[in-house]
mmCIF file of C-alpha atoms and ligand atoms in Angstrom:
data_model
loop_
_atom_site.group_PDB
_atom_site.id
_atom_site.type_symbol
_atom_site.label_atom_id
_atom_site.label_comp_id
_atom_site.label_asym_id
_atom_site.label_seq_id
_atom_site.Cartn_x
_atom_site.Cartn_y
_atom_site.Cartn_z
ATOM 1 C CA MET A 1 37.793 -4.113 -47.452
ATOM 2 C CA LYS A 2 34.794 -6.370 -48.010
ATOM 3 C CA ALA A 3 31.355 -4.991 -47.118
ATOM 4 C CA TRP A 4 30.704 -7.749 -44.583
ATOM 5 C CA GLU A 5 33.758 -6.721 -42.615
ATOM 6 C CA ASN A 6 31.797 -3.747 -41.230
ATOM 7 C CA ASN A 7 29.392 -6.204 -39.675
ATOM 8 C CA LEU A 8 31.942 -8.547 -38.232
ATOM 9 C CA ARG A 9 31.699 -8.825 -34.441
ATOM 10 C CA GLN A 10 35.147 -8.066 -33.090
ATOM 11 C CA VAL A 11 35.918 -8.885 -29.507
ATOM 12 C CA VAL A 12 39.035 -9.304 -27.414
ATOM 13 C CA PRO A 13 38.494 -12.750 -25.927
ATOM 14 C CA TYR A 14 39.259 -13.993 -22.438
ATOM 15 C CA VAL A 15 42.567 -15.851 -22.349
ATOM 16 C CA PRO A 16 42.431 -18.956 -20.160
ATOM 17 C CA GLY A 17 45.572 -20.380 -18.542
ATOM 18 C CA GLU A 18 47.668 -22.756 -20.618
ATOM 19 C CA GLN A 19 46.811 -26.459 -20.704
ATOM 20 C CA PRO A 20 50.239 -27.820 -21.625
ATOM 21 C CA LYS A 21 50.481 -31.494 -22.536
ATOM 22 C CA ARG A 22 53.677 -32.647 -20.872
ATOM 23 C CA SER A 23 53.909 -36.074 -19.395
ATOM 24 C CA LYS A 24 55.806 -34.922 -16.318
ATOM 25 C CA MET A 25 54.849 -31.465 -15.210
ATOM 26 C CA ILE A 26 53.628 -29.642 -12.142
ATOM 27 C CA LYS A 27 50.568 -27.724 -13.199
ATOM 28 C CA LEU A 28 49.710 -24.926 -10.787
ATOM 29 C CA ASN A 29 48.365 -22.380 -13.276
ATOM 30 C CA THR A 30 44.568 -22.810 -13.558
ATOM 31 C CA ASN A 31 43.410 -23.475 -9.980
ATOM 32 C CA GLU A 32 42.493 -27.068 -10.659
ATOM 33 C CA ASN A 33 42.220 -29.521 -7.784
ATOM 34 C CA PRO A 34 45.152 -31.963 -7.536
ATOM 35 C CA TYR A 35 42.987 -34.760 -6.099
ATOM 36 C CA PRO A 36 40.561 -36.996 -7.984
ATOM 37 C CA PRO A 37 36.813 -36.360 -7.787
ATOM 38 C CA ALA A 38 34.654 -38.348 -5.317
ATOM 39 C CA PRO A 39 34.747 -42.101 -6.049
ATOM 40 C CA GLY A 40 31.005 -42.123 -6.865
ATOM 41 C CA VAL A 41 31.725 -39.889 -9.874
ATOM 42 C CA ARG A 42 33.670 -42.673 -11.605
ATOM 43 C CA ASP A 43 30.877 -45.172 -10.854
ATOM 44 C CA ALA A 44 28.295 -42.781 -12.274
ATOM 45 C CA LEU A 45 30.351 -42.277 -15.447
ATOM 46 C CA ASP A 46 30.632 -46.060 -15.875
ATOM 47 C CA ALA A 47 26.889 -46.410 -15.376
ATOM 48 C CA VAL A 48 25.978 -43.982 -18.174
ATOM 49 C CA GLU A 49 24.663 -46.462 -20.729
ATOM 50 C CA GLU A 50 24.725 -46.094 -24.473
ATOM 51 C CA ASP A 51 20.988 -45.690 -24.534
ATOM 52 C CA LEU A 52 21.331 -42.595 -22.396
ATOM 53 C CA LEU A 53 23.992 -41.189 -24.719
ATOM 54 C CA ARG A 54 21.759 -41.809 -27.726
ATOM 55 C CA ARG A 55 19.104 -39.552 -26.267
ATOM 56 C CA TYR A 56 19.055 -35.838 -25.561
ATOM 57 C CA PRO A 57 19.598 -35.077 -21.894
ATOM 58 C CA ASP A 58 16.826 -33.747 -19.652
ATOM 59 C CA PRO A 59 16.827 -30.007 -20.485
ATOM 60 C CA THR A 60 15.952 -29.186 -16.855
ATOM 61 C CA SER A 61 18.821 -31.397 -15.529
ATOM 62 C CA GLU A 62 16.433 -32.274 -12.704
ATOM 63 C CA VAL A 63 18.642 -35.016 -11.194
ATOM 64 C CA LEU A 64 21.573 -32.629 -10.790
ATOM 65 C CA ASN A 65 19.586 -29.524 -9.848
ATOM 66 C CA SER A 66 17.535 -31.328 -7.190
ATOM 67 C CA THR A 67 20.671 -32.895 -5.679
ATOM 68 C CA ILE A 68 22.265 -29.447 -5.411
ATOM 69 C CA ALA A 69 18.997 -28.065 -3.974
ATOM 70 C CA ASN A 70 18.816 -30.821 -1.320
ATOM 71 C CA TYR A 71 22.424 -30.265 -0.337
ATOM 72 C CA TYR A 72 21.870 -26.560 0.279
ATOM 73 C CA GLY A 73 18.354 -26.899 1.685
ATOM 74 C CA VAL A 74 16.688 -24.854 -1.074
ATOM 75 C CA LYS A 75 14.017 -25.636 -3.684
ATOM 76 C CA THR A 76 15.017 -27.001 -7.097
ATOM 77 C CA SER A 77 13.366 -23.902 -8.572
ATOM 78 C CA GLN A 78 16.036 -21.836 -6.794
ATOM 79 C CA VAL A 79 18.885 -23.553 -8.663
ATOM 80 C CA PHE A 80 20.227 -22.872 -12.165
ATOM 81 C CA THR A 81 22.994 -25.051 -13.604
ATOM 82 C CA GLY A 82 25.344 -24.363 -16.492
ATOM 83 C CA VAL A 83 28.451 -25.556 -18.323
ATOM 84 C CA GLY A 84 30.897 -24.392 -15.663
ATOM 85 C CA SER A 85 30.265 -21.200 -13.741
ATOM 86 C CA ASP A 86 31.541 -19.359 -16.831
ATOM 87 C CA ASP A 87 28.338 -20.376 -18.583
ATOM 88 C CA VAL A 88 26.227 -19.503 -15.532
ATOM 89 C CA LEU A 89 27.867 -16.078 -15.231
ATOM 90 C CA SER A 90 27.527 -15.426 -18.932
ATOM 91 C CA VAL A 91 23.788 -16.184 -18.775
ATOM 92 C CA ALA A 92 23.537 -14.021 -15.640
ATOM 93 C CA PHE A 93 25.148 -11.049 -17.429
ATOM 94 C CA LEU A 94 22.691 -11.443 -20.279
ATOM 95 C CA THR A 95 19.708 -11.856 -17.946
ATOM 96 C CA PHE A 96 20.343 -9.237 -15.267
ATOM 97 C CA PHE A 97 22.533 -6.512 -16.708
ATOM 98 C CA ASN A 98 20.295 -4.646 -19.142
ATOM 99 C CA SER A 99 20.451 -1.131 -17.753
ATOM 100 C CA ASP A 100 21.955 1.949 -19.389
ATOM 101 C CA LYS A 101 23.850 2.479 -16.153
ATOM 102 C CA PRO A 102 27.218 0.778 -15.767
ATOM 103 C CA VAL A 103 27.666 -2.549 -14.043
ATOM 104 C CA PHE A 104 30.264 -2.267 -11.259
ATOM 105 C CA PHE A 105 33.080 -4.713 -10.614
ATOM 106 C CA PRO A 106 36.634 -4.454 -9.223
ATOM 107 C CA ASP A 107 39.497 -3.319 -11.461
ATOM 108 C CA ILE A 108 41.571 -6.325 -10.464
ATOM 109 C CA THR A 109 39.298 -9.324 -10.666
ATOM 110 C CA TYR A 110 38.235 -12.241 -12.847
ATOM 111 C CA SER A 111 39.050 -10.867 -16.282
ATOM 112 C CA PHE A 112 36.108 -12.611 -17.927
ATOM 113 C CA TYR A 113 33.666 -10.000 -16.506
ATOM 114 C CA LYS A 114 34.981 -7.331 -18.838
ATOM 115 C CA VAL A 115 34.824 -9.729 -21.791
ATOM 116 C CA TRP A 116 31.152 -10.625 -21.178
ATOM 117 C CA ALA A 117 30.292 -6.953 -20.703
ATOM 118 C CA ASP A 118 31.968 -6.166 -24.038
ATOM 119 C CA VAL A 119 30.479 -9.030 -26.006
ATOM 120 C CA TYR A 120 26.958 -8.293 -24.697
ATOM 121 C CA ARG A 121 27.484 -4.524 -25.018
ATOM 122 C CA ILE A 122 26.834 -3.891 -21.343
ATOM 123 C CA PRO A 123 28.245 -0.621 -19.987
ATOM 124 C CA TYR A 124 30.539 -1.146 -16.991
ATOM 125 C CA ALA A 125 32.834 0.702 -14.608
ATOM 126 C CA THR A 126 35.671 -0.837 -12.624
ATOM 127 C CA MET A 127 36.320 0.067 -8.992
ATOM 128 C CA PRO A 128 39.951 0.101 -7.866
ATOM 129 C CA LEU A 129 41.046 -2.240 -5.099
ATOM 130 C CA ASP A 130 42.704 -0.410 -2.202
ATOM 131 C CA LYS A 131 46.459 -0.479 -1.559
ATOM 132 C CA ASN A 132 46.115 -3.811 0.231
ATOM 133 C CA PHE A 133 44.237 -5.226 -2.794
ATOM 134 C CA LYS A 134 40.915 -5.236 -0.956
ATOM 135 C CA ILE A 135 37.513 -4.378 -2.405
ATOM 136 C CA VAL A 136 36.305 -0.984 -1.122
ATOM 137 C CA LYS A 137 32.620 -1.495 -0.337
ATOM 138 C CA GLU A 138 31.737 2.225 -0.491
ATOM 139 C CA ASP A 139 32.756 2.284 -4.177
ATOM 140 C CA TYR A 140 29.658 0.190 -4.894
ATOM 141 C CA TYR A 141 27.196 2.663 -3.325
ATOM 142 C CA PRO A 142 26.627 4.996 -6.339
ATOM 143 C CA GLU A 143 23.817 4.242 -8.738
ATOM 144 C CA ASN A 144 24.685 1.427 -11.150
ATOM 145 C CA GLY A 145 23.264 -1.203 -13.482
ATOM 146 C CA GLY A 146 24.285 -4.168 -11.322
ATOM 147 C CA VAL A 147 27.174 -5.438 -9.235
ATOM 148 C CA ILE A 148 29.396 -8.495 -9.526
ATOM 149 C CA PHE A 149 32.485 -9.518 -7.587
ATOM 150 C CA PRO A 150 34.163 -12.780 -6.707
ATOM 151 C CA ASN A 151 34.483 -13.721 -3.045
ATOM 152 C CA PRO A 152 37.275 -14.633 -2.474
ATOM 153 C CA ASN A 153 38.429 -12.276 -5.209
ATOM 154 C CA ALA A 154 40.627 -13.623 -8.006
ATOM 155 C CA PRO A 155 43.529 -13.464 -8.596
ATOM 156 C CA THR A 156 44.169 -11.854 -5.183
ATOM 157 C CA ALA A 157 42.624 -14.757 -3.140
ATOM 158 C CA ILE A 158 41.387 -12.191 -0.599
ATOM 159 C CA TYR A 159 38.085 -12.964 1.126
ATOM 160 C CA MET A 160 35.669 -10.224 2.142
ATOM 161 C CA GLY A 161 33.641 -10.869 5.318
ATOM 162 C CA LEU A 162 29.888 -11.435 5.041
ATOM 163 C CA ASP A 163 29.149 -8.186 6.868
ATOM 164 C CA GLU A 164 30.760 -6.288 4.001
ATOM 165 C CA VAL A 165 29.013 -8.435 1.367
ATOM 166 C CA ARG A 166 25.731 -7.668 3.136
ATOM 167 C CA ASP A 167 26.556 -3.965 3.154
ATOM 168 C CA ILE A 168 27.116 -3.959 -0.626
ATOM 169 C CA ILE A 169 23.804 -5.764 -1.182
ATOM 170 C CA GLU A 170 21.993 -3.361 1.214
ATOM 171 C CA HIS A 171 23.231 -0.413 -0.860
ATOM 172 C CA ASN A 172 22.116 -2.010 -4.129
ATOM 173 C CA ARG A 173 18.535 -3.155 -3.571
ATOM 174 C CA ASP A 174 17.435 -1.836 -6.990
ATOM 175 C CA VAL A 175 19.837 -3.958 -9.023
ATOM 176 C CA ILE A 176 21.016 -7.569 -9.073
ATOM 177 C CA VAL A 177 24.123 -8.348 -7.044
ATOM 178 C CA ILE A 178 26.048 -11.451 -8.134
ATOM 179 C CA VAL A 179 28.567 -12.965 -5.729
ATOM 180 C CA ASP A 180 30.897 -15.279 -7.657
ATOM 181 C CA GLU A 181 31.960 -17.877 -5.100
ATOM 182 C CA ALA A 182 34.200 -20.060 -7.273
ATOM 183 C CA TYR A 183 36.659 -20.400 -4.349
ATOM 184 C CA ILE A 184 34.351 -20.125 -1.327
ATOM 185 C CA ASP A 185 34.828 -23.710 -0.119
ATOM 186 C CA PHE A 186 38.464 -23.100 0.806
ATOM 187 C CA GLY A 187 37.772 -21.201 4.012
ATOM 188 C CA GLY A 188 35.250 -18.416 3.365
ATOM 189 C CA GLU A 189 31.655 -18.147 4.553
ATOM 190 C CA SER A 190 29.138 -18.290 1.712
ATOM 191 C CA ALA A 191 26.621 -15.543 0.961
ATOM 192 C CA LEU A 192 24.087 -18.371 0.525
ATOM 193 C CA SER A 193 23.133 -17.624 4.140
ATOM 194 C CA LEU A 194 21.788 -14.251 2.885
ATOM 195 C CA ILE A 195 19.603 -15.449 -0.002
ATOM 196 C CA ASP A 196 16.371 -15.498 2.022
ATOM 197 C CA GLU A 197 16.910 -11.907 3.100
ATOM 198 C CA TYR A 198 17.718 -10.352 -0.270
ATOM 199 C CA ASP A 199 15.611 -10.943 -3.361
ATOM 200 C CA ASN A 200 18.247 -9.234 -5.533
ATOM 201 C CA LEU A 201 21.084 -11.638 -4.608
ATOM 202 C CA VAL A 202 22.434 -14.403 -6.865
ATOM 203 C CA VAL A 203 25.240 -16.648 -5.605
ATOM 204 C CA VAL A 204 27.301 -18.537 -8.186
ATOM 205 C CA GLN A 205 29.508 -21.553 -7.396
ATOM 206 C CA THR A 206 31.352 -24.245 -9.343
ATOM 207 C CA PHE A 207 32.308 -27.925 -9.317
ATOM 208 C CA SER A 208 35.644 -27.053 -10.950
ATOM 209 C CA LYS A 209 37.735 -26.292 -7.874
ATOM 210 C CA SER A 210 36.577 -27.833 -4.592
ATOM 211 C CA ARG A 211 34.914 -30.802 -6.339
ATOM 212 C CA SER A 212 37.797 -31.647 -8.710
ATOM 213 C CA LEU A 213 35.536 -31.555 -11.762
ATOM 214 C CA ALA A 214 36.899 -28.774 -13.973
ATOM 215 C CA GLY A 215 36.810 -31.213 -16.893
ATOM 216 C CA LEU A 216 33.122 -32.025 -16.508
ATOM 217 C CA ARG A 217 32.085 -28.333 -16.631
ATOM 218 C CA ILE A 218 29.400 -27.744 -14.007
ATOM 219 C CA GLY A 219 28.529 -24.469 -12.330
ATOM 220 C CA TYR A 220 25.376 -23.270 -10.585
ATOM 221 C CA ALA A 221 23.547 -20.215 -9.387
ATOM 222 C CA ILE A 222 21.305 -20.156 -6.321
ATOM 223 C CA SER A 223 18.916 -17.375 -5.430
ATOM 224 C CA GLY A 224 16.220 -16.900 -2.812
ATOM 225 C CA ASN A 225 14.197 -15.331 -5.605
ATOM 226 C CA GLU A 226 12.782 -18.004 -7.935
ATOM 227 C CA ARG A 227 11.882 -15.312 -10.474
ATOM 228 C CA LEU A 228 15.567 -14.651 -11.058
ATOM 229 C CA ILE A 229 16.248 -18.342 -11.682
ATOM 230 C CA LYS A 230 13.252 -18.530 -14.032
ATOM 231 C CA ALA A 231 14.581 -15.493 -15.933
ATOM 232 C CA MET A 232 17.989 -17.183 -16.297
ATOM 233 C CA ASN A 233 16.309 -20.347 -17.575
ATOM 234 C CA ASP A 234 14.285 -18.344 -20.090
ATOM 235 C CA VAL A 235 17.521 -16.883 -21.456
ATOM 236 C CA LYS A 236 19.211 -20.279 -21.484
ATOM 237 C CA TYR A 237 16.280 -21.863 -23.363
ATOM 238 C CA SER A 238 16.542 -19.033 -25.878
ATOM 239 C CA ILE A 239 20.104 -20.067 -26.703
ATOM 240 C CA ASN A 240 20.599 -23.790 -26.056
ATOM 241 C CA SER A 241 18.131 -26.152 -24.370
ATOM 242 C CA TYR A 242 20.620 -28.926 -23.663
ATOM 243 C CA THR A 243 23.528 -27.326 -21.894
ATOM 244 C CA MET A 244 24.021 -30.044 -19.282
ATOM 245 C CA ASN A 245 25.069 -33.351 -20.808
ATOM 246 C CA GLN A 246 24.109 -36.776 -19.458
ATOM 247 C CA THR A 247 27.481 -37.464 -17.861
ATOM 248 C CA ALA A 248 27.602 -34.071 -16.158
ATOM 249 C CA ILE A 249 24.084 -34.559 -14.772
ATOM 250 C CA TYR A 250 24.679 -37.996 -13.216
ATOM 251 C CA ALA A 251 28.322 -37.719 -12.223
ATOM 252 C CA GLY A 252 27.793 -34.208 -10.856
ATOM 253 C CA ALA A 253 24.967 -35.429 -8.634
ATOM 254 C CA GLU A 254 27.214 -38.166 -7.216
ATOM 255 C CA SER A 255 29.909 -35.642 -6.390
ATOM 256 C CA ILE A 256 27.478 -33.530 -4.363
ATOM 257 C CA LYS A 257 26.274 -36.554 -2.376
ATOM 258 C CA ASP A 258 29.723 -37.403 -0.979
ATOM 259 C CA LYS A 259 30.136 -34.733 1.682
ATOM 260 C CA GLU A 260 32.734 -36.658 3.680
ATOM 261 C CA TYR A 261 35.126 -36.973 0.728
ATOM 262 C CA PHE A 262 34.555 -33.329 -0.206
ATOM 263 C CA THR A 263 35.379 -32.059 3.283
ATOM 264 C CA LYS A 264 38.487 -34.231 3.514
ATOM 265 C CA GLN A 265 39.941 -33.014 0.184
ATOM 266 C CA VAL A 266 39.165 -29.368 0.847
ATOM 267 C CA ASN A 267 40.806 -29.543 4.293
ATOM 268 C CA LYS A 268 43.871 -31.170 2.771
ATOM 269 C CA ILE A 269 44.231 -28.282 0.326
ATOM 270 C CA ILE A 270 43.768 -25.700 3.086
ATOM 271 C CA ALA A 271 46.500 -27.396 5.176
ATOM 272 C CA THR A 272 48.867 -27.495 2.170
ATOM 273 C CA ARG A 273 48.113 -23.820 1.476
ATOM 274 C CA GLU A 274 49.028 -22.763 5.000
ATOM 275 C CA LYS A 275 52.254 -24.778 4.877
ATOM 276 C CA THR A 276 53.164 -23.404 1.432
ATOM 277 C CA VAL A 277 52.566 -19.798 2.509
ATOM 278 C CA LYS A 278 55.039 -20.239 5.406
ATOM 279 C CA GLU A 279 57.639 -21.744 3.101
ATOM 280 C CA LEU A 280 57.211 -19.017 0.487
ATOM 281 C CA GLU A 281 57.542 -16.349 3.171
ATOM 282 C CA GLU A 282 60.807 -17.916 4.321
ATOM 283 C CA LEU A 283 62.065 -17.490 0.749
ATOM 284 C CA GLY A 284 61.279 -13.776 0.763
ATOM 285 C CA PHE A 285 57.807 -13.885 -0.797
ATOM 286 C CA THR A 286 54.851 -11.892 0.467
ATOM 287 C CA CYS A 287 51.531 -13.701 0.020
ATOM 288 C CA LEU A 288 48.234 -11.849 0.111
ATOM 289 C CA PRO A 289 45.971 -13.496 2.746
ATOM 290 C CA SER A 290 44.369 -16.428 0.919
ATOM 291 C CA LYS A 291 41.055 -18.171 1.465
ATOM 292 C CA ALA A 292 41.237 -19.847 -1.958
ATOM 293 C CA ASN A 293 42.991 -22.867 -3.494
ATOM 294 C CA PHE A 294 45.747 -20.583 -4.733
ATOM 295 C CA VAL A 295 48.077 -17.929 -3.382
ATOM 296 C CA PHE A 296 49.018 -14.599 -4.914
ATOM 297 C CA ALA A 297 52.665 -14.026 -4.115
ATOM 298 C CA LYS A 298 55.342 -11.438 -4.758
ATOM 299 C CA HIS A 299 59.059 -11.655 -4.105
ATOM 300 C CA ASP A 300 60.904 -8.774 -2.480
ATOM 301 C CA LYS A 301 63.841 -9.002 -4.927
ATOM 302 C CA ALA A 302 63.256 -11.347 -7.863
ATOM 303 C CA ALA A 303 60.932 -10.257 -10.687
ATOM 304 C CA ALA A 304 57.734 -12.329 -11.079
ATOM 305 C CA LYS A 305 58.117 -12.637 -14.843
ATOM 306 C CA ASP A 306 61.612 -14.101 -14.519
ATOM 307 C CA ILE A 307 60.531 -16.555 -11.856
ATOM 308 C CA PHE A 308 57.521 -17.528 -13.996
ATOM 309 C CA GLU A 309 59.740 -18.234 -16.998
ATOM 310 C CA GLN A 310 62.351 -20.127 -15.053
ATOM 311 C CA LEU A 311 59.690 -22.297 -13.435
ATOM 312 C CA LYS A 312 58.207 -22.970 -16.854
ATOM 313 C CA ALA A 313 61.604 -24.089 -18.146
ATOM 314 C CA ARG A 314 61.465 -26.713 -15.379
ATOM 315 C CA ASP A 315 57.929 -27.776 -16.379
ATOM 316 C CA ILE A 316 56.382 -26.065 -13.383
ATOM 317 C CA PHE A 317 53.462 -23.931 -14.532
ATOM 318 C CA VAL A 318 52.120 -21.012 -12.500
ATOM 319 C CA ARG A 319 50.137 -17.979 -13.689
ATOM 320 C CA TYR A 320 51.584 -14.574 -14.454
ATOM 321 C CA PHE A 321 49.459 -11.523 -15.371
ATOM 322 C CA ASN A 322 51.153 -8.769 -17.296
ATOM 323 C CA GLN A 323 48.819 -6.112 -15.893
ATOM 324 C CA PRO A 324 49.360 -2.855 -14.000
ATOM 325 C CA ARG A 325 49.702 -3.261 -10.203
ATOM 326 C CA ILE A 326 49.899 -7.066 -10.324
ATOM 327 C CA ASP A 327 52.728 -7.588 -12.803
ATOM 328 C CA ASN A 328 55.105 -8.531 -10.030
ATOM 329 C CA PHE A 329 52.856 -11.230 -8.589
ATOM 330 C CA LEU A 330 52.541 -14.933 -9.328
ATOM 331 C CA ARG A 331 49.299 -16.818 -8.873
ATOM 332 C CA ILE A 332 50.166 -20.267 -7.636
ATOM 333 C CA THR A 333 47.534 -23.006 -7.390
ATOM 334 C CA ILE A 334 47.783 -25.269 -4.358
ATOM 335 C CA GLY A 335 48.702 -28.766 -5.537
ATOM 336 C CA THR A 336 49.593 -31.851 -3.497
ATOM 337 C CA ASP A 337 52.145 -31.561 -0.681
ATOM 338 C CA LYS A 338 54.710 -33.222 -2.931
ATOM 339 C CA GLU A 339 54.070 -30.800 -5.812
ATOM 340 C CA MET A 340 54.413 -27.844 -3.475
ATOM 341 C CA GLU A 341 57.654 -29.231 -2.056
ATOM 342 C CA GLU A 342 59.035 -29.467 -5.599
ATOM 343 C CA LEU A 343 57.887 -25.930 -6.323
ATOM 344 C CA VAL A 344 59.547 -24.579 -3.185
ATOM 345 C CA SER A 345 62.757 -26.416 -3.944
ATOM 346 C CA ALA A 346 62.791 -25.050 -7.523
ATOM 347 C CA LEU A 347 62.160 -21.544 -6.171
ATOM 348 C CA LYS A 348 65.086 -21.905 -3.737
ATOM 349 C CA ASP A 349 67.243 -22.742 -6.692
ATOM 350 C CA ILE A 350 65.977 -19.909 -8.894
ATOM 351 C CA ILE A 351 66.120 -17.203 -6.251
ATOM 352 C CA GLY A 352 69.424 -18.474 -4.849
HETATM 353 N N1 PMP B 401 34.873 -17.289 -11.433
HETATM 354 C C1 PMP B 401 36.146 -17.128 -11.062
HETATM 355 C C2 PMP B 401 36.497 -16.038 -10.116
HETATM 356 C C3 PMP B 401 37.133 -17.987 -11.576
HETATM 357 O O1 PMP B 401 38.427 -17.814 -11.245
HETATM 358 C C4 PMP B 401 36.768 -19.014 -12.463
HETATM 359 C C5 PMP B 401 37.816 -19.967 -12.988
HETATM 360 N N2 PMP B 401 38.487 -19.559 -14.124
HETATM 361 C C6 PMP B 401 35.422 -19.118 -12.827
HETATM 362 C C7 PMP B 401 34.499 -18.254 -12.286
HETATM 363 C C8 PMP B 401 34.951 -20.116 -13.835
HETATM 364 O O2 PMP B 401 35.166 -21.426 -13.480
HETATM 365 P P1 PMP B 401 34.345 -22.613 -14.128
HETATM 366 O O3 PMP B 401 33.768 -22.134 -15.430
HETATM 367 O O4 PMP B 401 35.333 -23.701 -14.306
HETATM 368 O O5 PMP B 401 33.264 -22.951 -13.138
#
C-alpha cells in the first residue's frame, strides 16, 4: 500500500439515473419534462453572442437572480442560484450544517442527502417514514444540527401539507430548515409563503422539472433571511466564482418570464399523471398519492425488478431502487400522453 492511499478521500457517490442513448426509447427514469422549454429560451440561446462566450459570466448572475426575485416578489438579495438544485443543496449543506449534532432527514428520500453529509463529514440521522410512506413530523422535534426534506418527497411523490411543514419549522427555530421543492410545481403549495415568518427557512427549487431545463442546470434557493443567502454566496465564492454560465443566465431568465407557457405545460403533466394513475390501478398497481411529475407504483403480483427489466428490454426506462421497503416499487416519470399509453400497453403485455 502506498503512503498516499491513507490520505485518499473515499466516498460512495450518488448514482444518477441512466442516460441511455437510444434513438427510439421512452425515457421515464429521471423525472425530466417531456415538453420543450419555453420558446423564449431558444431565442435567448441564439442571442448569446460569441463576445459573451469569450468573457467570464457575471459572478452574481444578476440577470437571472433578479428575474427569479421579481417572479416571486422577493429581493434579489434573497435569491441564490446554482448549477442545478444539486449544487444549491450541496452549498447549503456546507453553509448551514456545521453542528456536532446530527442533521435530520427521512430514511427514504433523495439519496444525495446522505452523500453530501458523508463527503462534508456532517453527522446525520435518518427518520423512518410511516407505514404509508409519510414523513412523521414529530420525529423532527428532538435537538438536531439542521433539517432537510423534499416536499413532495422523492421517490415517494407524497406531498406534506404546509401546516405540517410549518410545524417542523416551529420546532426547529435554532437550526436551518431546508425544504427541497424540486417537484412543488406539480400540485403542491410552496413553503415560499412562510419565508417572511421564519428566518431559519430556506426553500430550494429547480428549473430541471417544471421548466424543462434539466440540461441547462439551474437551481435556486430563496430565504426571507438575506444573511443566509449571503452566507451561501460566501461559500460559493470560496469554491468557484463563476458557477452560472452565460447561456444559463440568459436562457434561464427567459424561461421564468413565460408564465403562461409554464402553467400550460405543468397542467398537461398533472392531467397525464391523473390519467396514468387510473390506468395503472386498473392493471393491479397501487400508486402512492402523487403531487410530483412521477408516480411511485407497486404491483400486487408482479415483482418490480422483473417489470423494470422487461420494460428496459423494450427500450422503456423507469427507475428501480434496490433498497429495503421500496424494492417492490417502480418510479415512473410522467411523459407525454402517447408515451404513457405505450408504457401502459407494454405493462399489459408484461403482466398478462
Ligand atoms: N432534489 C430532489 C428531491 C430531486 O429528486 C432532484 C433530482 N434528481 C434534485 C433535487 C436535483 O435536481 P437538479 O440538480 O436537476 O435541480
